[in-house]
Amino acid sequence: MNKRSQSKLAPVPFAAKQARKVQQQFDFGEENTRWSWTEASVWTDRMLTALENGVQGGKWFSLIDKVYSPANLRSAFKEVARNDGAAGVDHVTIEMFQKGLDQEIDRLSVALKTETYQPQSVRRTWIDKAGSTEKRPLGIPTVRDRTAQNALRHVIEPIFERDFAEHSYGFRPGRGCHDALSRVEQLLDAGYHYVVDADLKGYFDSINHDILMSRIETKIADGRVLHLIRQLLTQEIFEDMATWTPEMGCPQGSVLSPLLSNIYLDPLDHLLQEHGYEMVRYADDFVVLCRTREAAESALALIQTWTTEVKLTLHPVKTQLVNANESGFDFLGYHFERGYRWPRSKSLQKLKDTIRAKTPRSNGHSLSDIIADLNRTLEGWFGYFKHSHGTTFPPLDKWLRMRLRSILRKRQHKRGRGRGSDHQLWPNIFFVRQGLFSLETAYCLLSQPTRW
C-alpha cells in the first residue's frame, strides 16, 4: 500500500463515544442499510466511517472498552434472553439472571475491565443428528458467559463482516439458507452441472486455535480482546461429571462459534473466488459448481490441499463429485437433480419422525388439539420446503390423514391403521373442516413457486 492510499485511511477511533445518532441520520447511502444491524452502543457514526474507509495498518486497537460497556452488555443480554436456552453449569436461568440484572451487568463489566473475568465450564450435552443415529455435541455456556460472548461479538463481527466473501451465507446479517439455495439454483440454470459436494469431517471440533487466532490478529490488535477470545476458546468442558480443556475446536452452542467458524473458512472462500470457481457456502456446508468435470476435479484438488494445510479433513465418503443432471446432490436440506428439487430423504424422515411422535394411536388429546399441534410443525416445514417439486406434498398429506384416521379408528375400538371404509367415515373434507393444514393446498395457493 503506498503512502497516498495510507493517508486516506482513518485512524481507529478509540475515543469514540458510546452513543450514536438515530440510524436514519447516518447517511452512507447503501452502506447505511448494510450496517443497520450493528450494535448502536458500540458502532458510533465515527466508527462506522472508519469501518467503511479502513483503518491504518488494517488493524483495530482499543476495543475492550466497547466490550465491557454496560450499554453493550445490556443489549447483549437482551439477545441472550430472546434466544432463550437452558442454564449452564451454575444452574442460573435467564429469569434468575434478569432478576438481578443491574448487579450482574455491573459485576460482569468490572470483571472484563479489570481482567479478572474467568468463563465457567461449558455444559456439554448430546442432541440427535437429523436423519441419523449419530449424536451431535452441543455446548451450553452459562447465561453470564453467553452475555459476555454476545457483547464481544457485537464489537468484532462488523470488522470481519466487512470483508467476508459474497458467496458465504451462513450466520451472517441479512442472509439465510434461501439466499444460498437461490444462488445454487441460479448456477444450475446457467449450466454449472458438475458439483463438488464437500463435507468437512467434525469441522467445529477440528478448528485449530493457533491458526484461528492468527487470522483474528490480522484485523484486531487489542491484546485484551485477543486474550478474551482465547479464554472463550479454551473454556473447560463439563461432561459426565468431569471437566476437560479442549486443545482445538469451537463448541457448537457458543454465541461466538458461528462467527469464528466463518473467520476460519474465509480464506478458502477467497481462494476459490480468486481461481474463478463458483462456491456457495453456509457455515461448514458448501458446494462448488462448475461447467465441466475437469474444472470440478481441479476445484476439489485445491480444496483438499487447503484443508490439509489448515488441519481440516474432508470426509472420505460424504465428499463427492457429481453431475447434477444424473445423480444429483443434497444441500441445506434439499436434493437437487435433473433440474428439479425436493426435500432430501433425511429431511423427509425427520418430518415423519416428528409427526409420528405427535400422532400415536393412543393419543388421548382432542382431535382439535392434535391438529393444532400438527399445524405448527407443518406450517414451519412448508415455509422452508415450499420450493420443492409439487409431487412432494400429496403423498405426505395422504400419509398424515392415515395416521389421524388410525387415532379415530382406535377410539372406536378398532384395530390397525386407517384404511378401507375409514375413508368414507372420515373423508378428506372432514380434515379440511377440522382445520388441518394441507401441504398440497398450500403449494397450489402459491403462484408458481419456481424461485426462492
mmCIF file of N, CA, C and O in Angstrom, residues 118-206:
data_model
loop_
_atom_site.group_PDB
_atom_site.id
_atom_site.type_symbol
_atom_site.label_atom_id
_atom_site.label_comp_id
_atom_site.label_asym_id
_atom_site.label_seq_id
_atom_site.Cartn_x
_atom_site.Cartn_y
_atom_site.Cartn_z
ATOM 1 N N GLN A 118 -13.305 -14.718 34.364
ATOM 2 C CA GLN A 118 -12.966 -16.103 34.090
ATOM 3 C C GLN A 118 -14.233 -16.839 33.662
ATOM 4 O O GLN A 118 -15.149 -17.002 34.452
ATOM 5 N N PRO A 119 -14.306 -17.279 32.407
ATOM 6 C CA PRO A 119 -15.500 -18.014 31.973
ATOM 7 C C PRO A 119 -15.619 -19.341 32.695
ATOM 8 O O PRO A 119 -14.611 -19.972 33.025
ATOM 9 N N GLN A 120 -16.856 -19.735 32.966
ATOM 10 C CA GLN A 120 -17.094 -21.005 33.633
ATOM 11 C C GLN A 120 -17.123 -22.152 32.616
ATOM 12 O O GLN A 120 -17.097 -21.921 31.404
ATOM 13 N N SER A 121 -17.177 -23.351 33.115
ATOM 14 C CA SER A 121 -17.194 -24.526 32.228
ATOM 15 C C SER A 121 -18.445 -24.514 31.350
ATOM 16 O O SER A 121 -19.498 -23.993 31.734
ATOM 17 N N VAL A 122 -18.302 -25.100 30.176
ATOM 18 C CA VAL A 122 -19.410 -25.254 29.246
ATOM 19 C C VAL A 122 -20.041 -26.628 29.468
ATOM 20 O O VAL A 122 -19.347 -27.650 29.422
ATOM 21 N N ARG A 123 -21.333 -26.630 29.735
ATOM 22 C CA ARG A 123 -22.030 -27.903 29.937
ATOM 23 C C ARG A 123 -22.293 -28.554 28.581
ATOM 24 O O ARG A 123 -22.967 -27.975 27.740
ATOM 25 N N ARG A 124 -21.739 -29.740 28.392
ATOM 26 C CA ARG A 124 -21.918 -30.429 27.112
ATOM 27 C C ARG A 124 -23.046 -31.440 27.196
ATOM 28 O O ARG A 124 -23.134 -32.220 28.140
ATOM 29 N N THR A 125 -23.899 -31.381 26.187
ATOM 30 C CA THR A 125 -24.953 -32.379 26.040
ATOM 31 C C THR A 125 -24.906 -32.886 24.608
ATOM 32 O O THR A 125 -24.206 -32.324 23.758
ATOM 33 N N TRP A 126 -25.641 -33.950 24.342
ATOM 34 C CA TRP A 126 -25.632 -34.540 23.003
ATOM 35 C C TRP A 126 -27.050 -34.552 22.451
ATOM 36 O O TRP A 126 -27.982 -34.954 23.134
ATOM 37 N N ILE A 127 -27.193 -34.075 21.227
ATOM 38 C CA ILE A 127 -28.510 -33.997 20.600
ATOM 39 C C ILE A 127 -28.522 -34.869 19.344
ATOM 40 O O ILE A 127 -27.471 -35.179 18.771
ATOM 41 N N ASP A 128 -29.728 -35.251 18.926
ATOM 42 C CA ASP A 128 -29.869 -36.097 17.740
ATOM 43 C C ASP A 128 -29.418 -35.358 16.490
ATOM 44 O O ASP A 128 -29.639 -34.149 16.349
ATOM 45 N N LYS A 129 -28.784 -36.091 15.596
ATOM 46 C CA LYS A 129 -28.410 -35.571 14.297
ATOM 47 C C LYS A 129 -29.533 -35.921 13.331
ATOM 48 O O LYS A 129 -29.957 -37.070 13.273
ATOM 49 N N ALA A 130 -30.022 -34.938 12.596
ATOM 50 C CA ALA A 130 -31.166 -35.153 11.707
ATOM 51 C C ALA A 130 -30.920 -36.316 10.748
ATOM 52 O O ALA A 130 -29.902 -36.363 10.066
ATOM 53 N N GLY A 131 -31.882 -37.260 10.743
ATOM 54 C CA GLY A 131 -31.817 -38.371 9.811
ATOM 55 C C GLY A 131 -30.676 -39.336 10.056
ATOM 56 O O GLY A 131 -30.235 -40.034 9.145
ATOM 57 N N SER A 132 -30.181 -39.375 11.306
ATOM 58 C CA SER A 132 -29.046 -40.237 11.597
ATOM 59 C C SER A 132 -29.161 -40.783 13.011
ATOM 60 O O SER A 132 -29.837 -40.207 13.870
ATOM 61 N N THR A 133 -28.491 -41.891 13.256
ATOM 62 C CA THR A 133 -28.444 -42.437 14.611
ATOM 63 C C THR A 133 -27.317 -41.798 15.417
ATOM 64 O O THR A 133 -27.196 -42.037 16.610
ATOM 65 N N GLU A 134 -26.495 -40.993 14.761
ATOM 66 C CA GLU A 134 -25.396 -40.326 15.435
ATOM 67 C C GLU A 134 -25.917 -39.178 16.298
ATOM 68 O O GLU A 134 -27.036 -38.692 16.126
ATOM 69 N N LYS A 135 -25.053 -38.731 17.217
ATOM 70 C CA LYS A 135 -25.374 -37.605 18.078
ATOM 71 C C LYS A 135 -24.421 -36.446 17.787
ATOM 72 O O LYS A 135 -23.281 -36.651 17.383
ATOM 73 N N ARG A 136 -24.896 -35.234 18.021
ATOM 74 C CA ARG A 136 -24.086 -34.039 17.816
ATOM 75 C C ARG A 136 -23.825 -33.373 19.163
ATOM 76 O O ARG A 136 -24.763 -33.167 19.945
ATOM 77 N N PRO A 137 -22.552 -33.014 19.462
ATOM 78 C CA PRO A 137 -22.281 -32.354 20.737
ATOM 79 C C PRO A 137 -22.779 -30.915 20.737
ATOM 80 O O PRO A 137 -22.647 -30.198 19.746
ATOM 81 N N LEU A 138 -23.369 -30.502 21.832
ATOM 82 C CA LEU A 138 -23.855 -29.140 21.978
ATOM 83 C C LEU A 138 -23.340 -28.580 23.291
ATOM 84 O O LEU A 138 -23.541 -29.168 24.358
ATOM 85 N N GLY A 139 -22.643 -27.447 23.224
ATOM 86 C CA GLY A 139 -22.119 -26.801 24.420
ATOM 87 C C GLY A 139 -23.079 -25.742 24.930
ATOM 88 O O GLY A 139 -23.598 -24.948 24.155
ATOM 89 N N ILE A 140 -23.321 -25.723 26.236
ATOM 90 C CA ILE A 140 -24.231 -24.740 26.835
ATOM 91 C C ILE A 140 -23.444 -23.910 27.846
ATOM 92 O O ILE A 140 -23.230 -24.338 28.985
ATOM 93 N N PRO A 141 -22.983 -22.714 27.457
ATOM 94 C CA PRO A 141 -22.310 -21.841 28.413
ATOM 95 C C PRO A 141 -23.322 -21.269 29.410
ATOM 96 O O PRO A 141 -24.535 -21.324 29.200
ATOM 97 N N THR A 142 -22.825 -20.704 30.493
ATOM 98 C CA THR A 142 -23.711 -20.040 31.447
ATOM 99 C C THR A 142 -24.309 -18.794 30.804
ATOM 100 O O THR A 142 -23.804 -18.280 29.803
ATOM 101 N N VAL A 143 -25.391 -18.297 31.378
ATOM 102 C CA VAL A 143 -26.026 -17.078 30.873
ATOM 103 C C VAL A 143 -25.042 -15.919 30.922
ATOM 104 O O VAL A 143 -24.966 -15.094 30.004
ATOM 105 N N ARG A 144 -24.274 -15.857 31.995
ATOM 106 C CA ARG A 144 -23.258 -14.797 32.140
ATOM 107 C C ARG A 144 -22.244 -14.863 31.007
ATOM 108 O O ARG A 144 -21.895 -13.833 30.406
ATOM 109 N N ASP A 145 -21.764 -16.054 30.697
ATOM 110 C CA ASP A 145 -20.769 -16.191 29.634
ATOM 111 C C ASP A 145 -21.382 -15.949 28.261
ATOM 112 O O ASP A 145 -20.721 -15.406 27.365
ATOM 113 N N ARG A 146 -22.633 -16.340 28.075
ATOM 114 C CA ARG A 146 -23.299 -16.063 26.791
ATOM 115 C C ARG A 146 -23.436 -14.552 26.592
ATOM 116 O O ARG A 146 -23.302 -14.047 25.470
ATOM 117 N N THR A 147 -23.679 -13.832 27.683
ATOM 118 C CA THR A 147 -23.777 -12.381 27.605
ATOM 119 C C THR A 147 -22.436 -11.764 27.230
ATOM 120 O O THR A 147 -22.360 -10.879 26.359
ATOM 121 N N ALA A 148 -21.367 -12.240 27.849
ATOM 122 C CA ALA A 148 -20.029 -11.731 27.532
ATOM 123 C C ALA A 148 -19.661 -12.028 26.080
ATOM 124 O O ALA A 148 -19.109 -11.171 25.368
ATOM 125 N N GLN A 149 -19.963 -13.230 25.635
ATOM 126 C CA GLN A 149 -19.657 -13.600 24.256
ATOM 127 C C GLN A 149 -20.437 -12.730 23.271
ATOM 128 O O GLN A 149 -19.899 -12.312 22.236
ATOM 129 N N ASN A 150 -21.689 -12.488 23.582
ATOM 130 C CA ASN A 150 -22.511 -11.679 22.687
ATOM 131 C C ASN A 150 -22.002 -10.245 22.619
ATOM 132 O O ASN A 150 -21.998 -9.618 21.556
ATOM 133 N N ALA A 151 -21.573 -9.710 23.767
ATOM 134 C CA ALA A 151 -21.011 -8.356 23.790
ATOM 135 C C ALA A 151 -19.743 -8.296 22.951
ATOM 136 O O ALA A 151 -19.508 -7.321 22.212
ATOM 137 N N LEU A 152 -18.924 -9.339 23.038
ATOM 138 C CA LEU A 152 -17.708 -9.408 22.222
ATOM 139 C C LEU A 152 -18.060 -9.509 20.747
ATOM 140 O O LEU A 152 -17.438 -8.846 19.899
ATOM 141 N N ARG A 153 -19.058 -10.307 20.434
ATOM 142 C CA ARG A 153 -19.483 -10.438 19.033
ATOM 143 C C ARG A 153 -19.948 -9.105 18.473
ATOM 144 O O ARG A 153 -19.650 -8.759 17.324
ATOM 145 N N HIS A 154 -20.701 -8.332 19.268
ATOM 146 C CA HIS A 154 -21.145 -7.009 18.822
ATOM 147 C C HIS A 154 -19.973 -6.159 18.348
ATOM 148 O O HIS A 154 -20.096 -5.381 17.394
ATOM 149 N N VAL A 155 -18.841 -6.298 19.017
ATOM 150 C CA VAL A 155 -17.681 -5.457 18.726
ATOM 151 C C VAL A 155 -16.911 -5.954 17.514
ATOM 152 O O VAL A 155 -16.538 -5.165 16.635
ATOM 153 N N ILE A 156 -16.651 -7.251 17.425
ATOM 154 C CA ILE A 156 -15.729 -7.734 16.394
ATOM 155 C C ILE A 156 -16.401 -8.190 15.108
ATOM 156 O O ILE A 156 -15.758 -8.227 14.054
ATOM 157 N N GLU A 157 -17.695 -8.526 15.147
ATOM 158 C CA GLU A 157 -18.339 -9.066 13.945
ATOM 159 C C GLU A 157 -18.287 -8.123 12.752
ATOM 160 O O GLU A 157 -17.936 -8.550 11.636
ATOM 161 N N PRO A 158 -18.625 -6.822 12.895
ATOM 162 C CA PRO A 158 -18.571 -5.950 11.721
ATOM 163 C C PRO A 158 -17.183 -5.846 11.106
ATOM 164 O O PRO A 158 -17.048 -5.669 9.890
ATOM 165 N N ILE A 159 -16.137 -5.962 11.910
ATOM 166 C CA ILE A 159 -14.768 -5.867 11.413
ATOM 167 C C ILE A 159 -14.488 -6.969 10.403
ATOM 168 O O ILE A 159 -13.844 -6.742 9.366
ATOM 169 N N PHE A 160 -14.986 -8.161 10.679
ATOM 170 C CA PHE A 160 -14.764 -9.280 9.768
ATOM 171 C C PHE A 160 -15.831 -9.356 8.684
ATOM 172 O O PHE A 160 -15.550 -9.732 7.545
ATOM 173 N N GLU A 161 -17.045 -8.975 9.024
ATOM 174 C CA GLU A 161 -18.142 -8.999 8.055
ATOM 175 C C GLU A 161 -17.825 -8.120 6.856
ATOM 176 O O GLU A 161 -18.217 -8.432 5.724
ATOM 177 N N ARG A 162 -17.111 -7.046 7.088
ATOM 178 C CA ARG A 162 -16.758 -6.102 6.019
ATOM 179 C C ARG A 162 -16.098 -6.791 4.833
ATOM 180 O O ARG A 162 -16.338 -6.425 3.674
ATOM 181 N N ASP A 163 -15.292 -7.822 5.084
ATOM 182 C CA ASP A 163 -14.503 -8.424 4.014
ATOM 183 C C ASP A 163 -14.855 -9.882 3.728
ATOM 184 O O ASP A 163 -14.155 -10.541 2.954
ATOM 185 N N PHE A 164 -15.921 -10.388 4.357
ATOM 186 C CA PHE A 164 -16.327 -11.758 4.050
ATOM 187 C C PHE A 164 -16.749 -11.866 2.588
ATOM 188 O O PHE A 164 -17.270 -10.917 1.994
ATOM 189 N N ALA A 165 -16.556 -13.044 2.013
ATOM 190 C CA ALA A 165 -16.868 -13.272 0.600
ATOM 191 C C ALA A 165 -18.370 -13.229 0.351
ATOM 192 O O ALA A 165 -19.176 -13.592 1.213
ATOM 193 N N GLU A 166 -18.725 -12.828 -0.847
ATOM 194 C CA GLU A 166 -20.129 -12.692 -1.226
ATOM 195 C C GLU A 166 -20.857 -14.023 -1.192
ATOM 196 O O GLU A 166 -22.048 -14.089 -0.892
ATOM 197 N N HIS A 167 -20.156 -15.121 -1.495
ATOM 198 C CA HIS A 167 -20.821 -16.425 -1.604
ATOM 199 C C HIS A 167 -20.887 -17.178 -0.280
ATOM 200 O O HIS A 167 -21.207 -18.366 -0.271
ATOM 201 N N SER A 168 -20.604 -16.500 0.833
ATOM 202 C CA SER A 168 -20.766 -17.095 2.160
ATOM 203 C C SER A 168 -22.087 -16.598 2.741
ATOM 204 O O SER A 168 -22.318 -15.392 2.833
ATOM 205 N N TYR A 169 -22.958 -17.524 3.153
ATOM 206 C CA TYR A 169 -24.311 -17.146 3.552
ATOM 207 C C TYR A 169 -24.668 -17.508 4.995
ATOM 208 O O TYR A 169 -25.647 -17.003 5.531
ATOM 209 N N GLY A 170 -23.911 -18.370 5.625
ATOM 210 C CA GLY A 170 -24.306 -18.878 6.934
ATOM 211 C C GLY A 170 -24.011 -17.937 8.084
ATOM 212 O O GLY A 170 -22.899 -17.416 8.206
ATOM 213 N N PHE A 171 -25.007 -17.685 8.919
ATOM 214 C CA PHE A 171 -24.859 -16.909 10.145
ATOM 215 C C PHE A 171 -24.276 -15.525 9.869
ATOM 216 O O PHE A 171 -23.393 -15.051 10.580
ATOM 217 N N ARG A 172 -24.801 -14.891 8.830
ATOM 218 C CA ARG A 172 -24.372 -13.533 8.503
ATOM 219 C C ARG A 172 -25.594 -12.629 8.444
ATOM 220 O O ARG A 172 -26.685 -13.056 8.042
ATOM 221 N N PRO A 173 -25.459 -11.374 8.850
ATOM 222 C CA PRO A 173 -26.600 -10.452 8.881
ATOM 223 C C PRO A 173 -27.259 -10.310 7.506
ATOM 224 O O PRO A 173 -26.585 -10.122 6.496
ATOM 225 N N GLY A 174 -28.576 -10.425 7.486
ATOM 226 C CA GLY A 174 -29.329 -10.217 6.255
ATOM 227 C C GLY A 174 -29.217 -11.342 5.249
ATOM 228 O O GLY A 174 -29.621 -11.189 4.088
ATOM 229 N N ARG A 175 -28.673 -12.497 5.664
ATOM 230 C CA ARG A 175 -28.526 -13.626 4.756
ATOM 231 C C ARG A 175 -29.106 -14.870 5.404
ATOM 232 O O ARG A 175 -29.206 -14.961 6.619
ATOM 233 N N GLY A 176 -29.461 -15.842 4.590
ATOM 234 C CA GLY A 176 -30.038 -17.056 5.139
ATOM 235 C C GLY A 176 -29.943 -18.214 4.168
ATOM 236 O O GLY A 176 -29.376 -18.098 3.072
ATOM 237 N N CYS A 177 -30.538 -19.315 4.571
ATOM 238 C CA CYS A 177 -30.491 -20.537 3.753
ATOM 239 C C CYS A 177 -31.076 -20.324 2.367
ATOM 240 O O CYS A 177 -30.523 -20.795 1.369
ATOM 241 N N HIS A 178 -32.204 -19.636 2.287
ATOM 242 C CA HIS A 178 -32.854 -19.479 0.993
ATOM 243 C C HIS A 178 -32.017 -18.649 0.029
ATOM 244 O O HIS A 178 -32.091 -18.834 -1.193
ATOM 245 N N ASP A 179 -31.206 -17.725 0.554
ATOM 246 C CA ASP A 179 -30.302 -16.977 -0.322
ATOM 247 C C ASP A 179 -29.259 -17.912 -0.930
ATOM 248 O O ASP A 179 -28.946 -17.821 -2.118
ATOM 249 N N ALA A 180 -28.722 -18.805 -0.104
ATOM 250 C CA ALA A 180 -27.742 -19.774 -0.596
ATOM 251 C C ALA A 180 -28.377 -20.726 -1.602
ATOM 252 O O ALA A 180 -27.795 -21.023 -2.653
ATOM 253 N N LEU A 181 -29.572 -21.207 -1.296
ATOM 254 C CA LEU A 181 -30.262 -22.131 -2.192
ATOM 255 C C LEU A 181 -30.610 -21.459 -3.517
ATOM 256 O O LEU A 181 -30.531 -22.082 -4.579
ATOM 257 N N SER A 182 -30.996 -20.204 -3.450
ATOM 258 C CA SER A 182 -31.309 -19.457 -4.666
ATOM 259 C C SER A 182 -30.085 -19.335 -5.558
ATOM 260 O O SER A 182 -30.163 -19.485 -6.788
ATOM 261 N N ARG A 183 -28.928 -19.086 -4.940
ATOM 262 C CA ARG A 183 -27.689 -18.977 -5.724
ATOM 263 C C ARG A 183 -27.342 -20.320 -6.370
ATOM 264 O O ARG A 183 -26.911 -20.355 -7.535
ATOM 265 N N VAL A 184 -27.532 -21.401 -5.665
ATOM 266 C CA VAL A 184 -27.287 -22.732 -6.239
ATOM 267 C C VAL A 184 -28.166 -22.944 -7.466
ATOM 268 O O VAL A 184 -27.708 -23.408 -8.522
ATOM 269 N N GLU A 185 -29.444 -22.588 -7.335
ATOM 270 C CA GLU A 185 -30.363 -22.775 -8.463
ATOM 271 C C GLU A 185 -29.956 -21.913 -9.657
ATOM 272 O O GLU A 185 -30.017 -22.363 -10.812
ATOM 273 N N GLN A 186 -29.526 -20.693 -9.396
ATOM 274 C CA GLN A 186 -29.088 -19.819 -10.486
ATOM 275 C C GLN A 186 -27.913 -20.430 -11.244
ATOM 276 O O GLN A 186 -27.866 -20.396 -12.478
ATOM 277 N N LEU A 187 -26.976 -20.976 -10.500
ATOM 278 C CA LEU A 187 -25.807 -21.570 -11.141
ATOM 279 C C LEU A 187 -26.174 -22.826 -11.924
ATOM 280 O O LEU A 187 -25.658 -23.056 -13.033
ATOM 281 N N LEU A 188 -27.058 -23.639 -11.372
ATOM 282 C CA LEU A 188 -27.511 -24.819 -12.104
ATOM 283 C C LEU A 188 -28.211 -24.420 -13.397
ATOM 284 O O LEU A 188 -27.990 -25.030 -14.460
ATOM 285 N N ASP A 189 -29.054 -23.399 -13.322
ATOM 286 C CA ASP A 189 -29.763 -22.921 -14.513
ATOM 287 C C ASP A 189 -28.796 -22.377 -15.570
ATOM 288 O O ASP A 189 -29.076 -22.413 -16.766
ATOM 289 N N ALA A 190 -27.638 -21.879 -15.083
ATOM 290 C CA ALA A 190 -26.652 -21.303 -16.002
ATOM 291 C C ALA A 190 -25.700 -22.348 -16.573
ATOM 292 O O ALA A 190 -24.767 -22.004 -17.314
ATOM 293 N N GLY A 191 -25.923 -23.633 -16.235
ATOM 294 C CA GLY A 191 -25.120 -24.694 -16.821
ATOM 295 C C GLY A 191 -23.984 -25.218 -15.964
ATOM 296 O O GLY A 191 -23.140 -25.981 -16.455
ATOM 297 N N TYR A 192 -23.971 -24.845 -14.702
ATOM 298 C CA TYR A 192 -22.934 -25.346 -13.795
ATOM 299 C C TYR A 192 -23.433 -26.658 -13.173
ATOM 300 O O TYR A 192 -23.951 -26.681 -12.062
ATOM 301 N N HIS A 193 -23.276 -27.747 -13.897
ATOM 302 C CA HIS A 193 -23.893 -29.013 -13.501
ATOM 303 C C HIS A 193 -22.949 -29.964 -12.773
ATOM 304 O O HIS A 193 -23.402 -30.933 -12.153
ATOM 305 N N TYR A 194 -21.651 -29.696 -12.826
ATOM 306 C CA TYR A 194 -20.687 -30.554 -12.128
ATOM 307 C C TYR A 194 -20.408 -29.955 -10.752
ATOM 308 O O TYR A 194 -19.960 -28.816 -10.654
ATOM 309 N N VAL A 195 -20.684 -30.726 -9.741
ATOM 310 C CA VAL A 195 -20.723 -30.180 -8.386
ATOM 311 C C VAL A 195 -19.761 -30.917 -7.461
ATOM 312 O O VAL A 195 -19.776 -32.151 -7.382
ATOM 313 N N VAL A 196 -18.930 -30.136 -6.782
ATOM 314 C CA VAL A 196 -18.126 -30.673 -5.686
ATOM 315 C C VAL A 196 -18.980 -30.537 -4.431
ATOM 316 O O VAL A 196 -19.225 -29.429 -3.943
ATOM 317 N N ASP A 197 -19.473 -31.656 -3.938
ATOM 318 C CA ASP A 197 -20.307 -31.696 -2.733
ATOM 319 C C ASP A 197 -19.385 -32.039 -1.565
ATOM 320 O O ASP A 197 -19.040 -33.191 -1.341
ATOM 321 N N ALA A 198 -18.949 -31.019 -0.836
ATOM 322 C CA ALA A 198 -17.905 -31.197 0.170
ATOM 323 C C ALA A 198 -18.491 -31.373 1.561
ATOM 324 O O ALA A 198 -19.516 -30.783 1.898
ATOM 325 N N ASP A 199 -17.817 -32.158 2.364
ATOM 326 C CA ASP A 199 -18.205 -32.356 3.754
ATOM 327 C C ASP A 199 -16.951 -32.343 4.626
ATOM 328 O O ASP A 199 -16.051 -33.171 4.437
ATOM 329 N N LEU A 200 -16.880 -31.390 5.562
ATOM 330 C CA LEU A 200 -15.748 -31.301 6.473
ATOM 331 C C LEU A 200 -16.022 -32.182 7.684
ATOM 332 O O LEU A 200 -16.995 -31.962 8.410
ATOM 333 N N LYS A 201 -15.196 -33.157 7.896
ATOM 334 C CA LYS A 201 -15.397 -34.121 8.967
ATOM 335 C C LYS A 201 -15.136 -33.470 10.327
ATOM 336 O O LYS A 201 -14.044 -32.991 10.601
ATOM 337 N N GLY A 202 -16.182 -33.469 11.176
ATOM 338 C CA GLY A 202 -16.037 -32.921 12.528
ATOM 339 C C GLY A 202 -15.490 -31.517 12.544
ATOM 340 O O GLY A 202 -14.604 -31.194 13.349
ATOM 341 N N TYR A 203 -16.024 -30.651 11.676
ATOM 342 C CA TYR A 203 -15.428 -29.331 11.482
ATOM 343 C C TYR A 203 -15.275 -28.535 12.768
ATOM 344 O O TYR A 203 -14.177 -28.085 13.119
ATOM 345 N N PHE A 204 -16.369 -28.329 13.503
ATOM 346 C CA PHE A 204 -16.314 -27.464 14.674
ATOM 347 C C PHE A 204 -15.350 -27.989 15.737
ATOM 348 O O PHE A 204 -14.775 -27.204 16.489
ATOM 349 N N ASP A 205 -15.174 -29.294 15.798
ATOM 350 C CA ASP A 205 -14.248 -29.872 16.777
ATOM 351 C C ASP A 205 -12.813 -29.909 16.267
ATOM 352 O O ASP A 205 -11.907 -30.293 17.012
ATOM 353 N N SER A 206 -12.596 -29.516 15.010
ATOM 354 C CA SER A 206 -11.265 -29.619 14.404
ATOM 355 C C SER A 206 -10.580 -28.281 14.206
ATOM 356 O O SER A 206 -9.432 -28.236 13.742
#
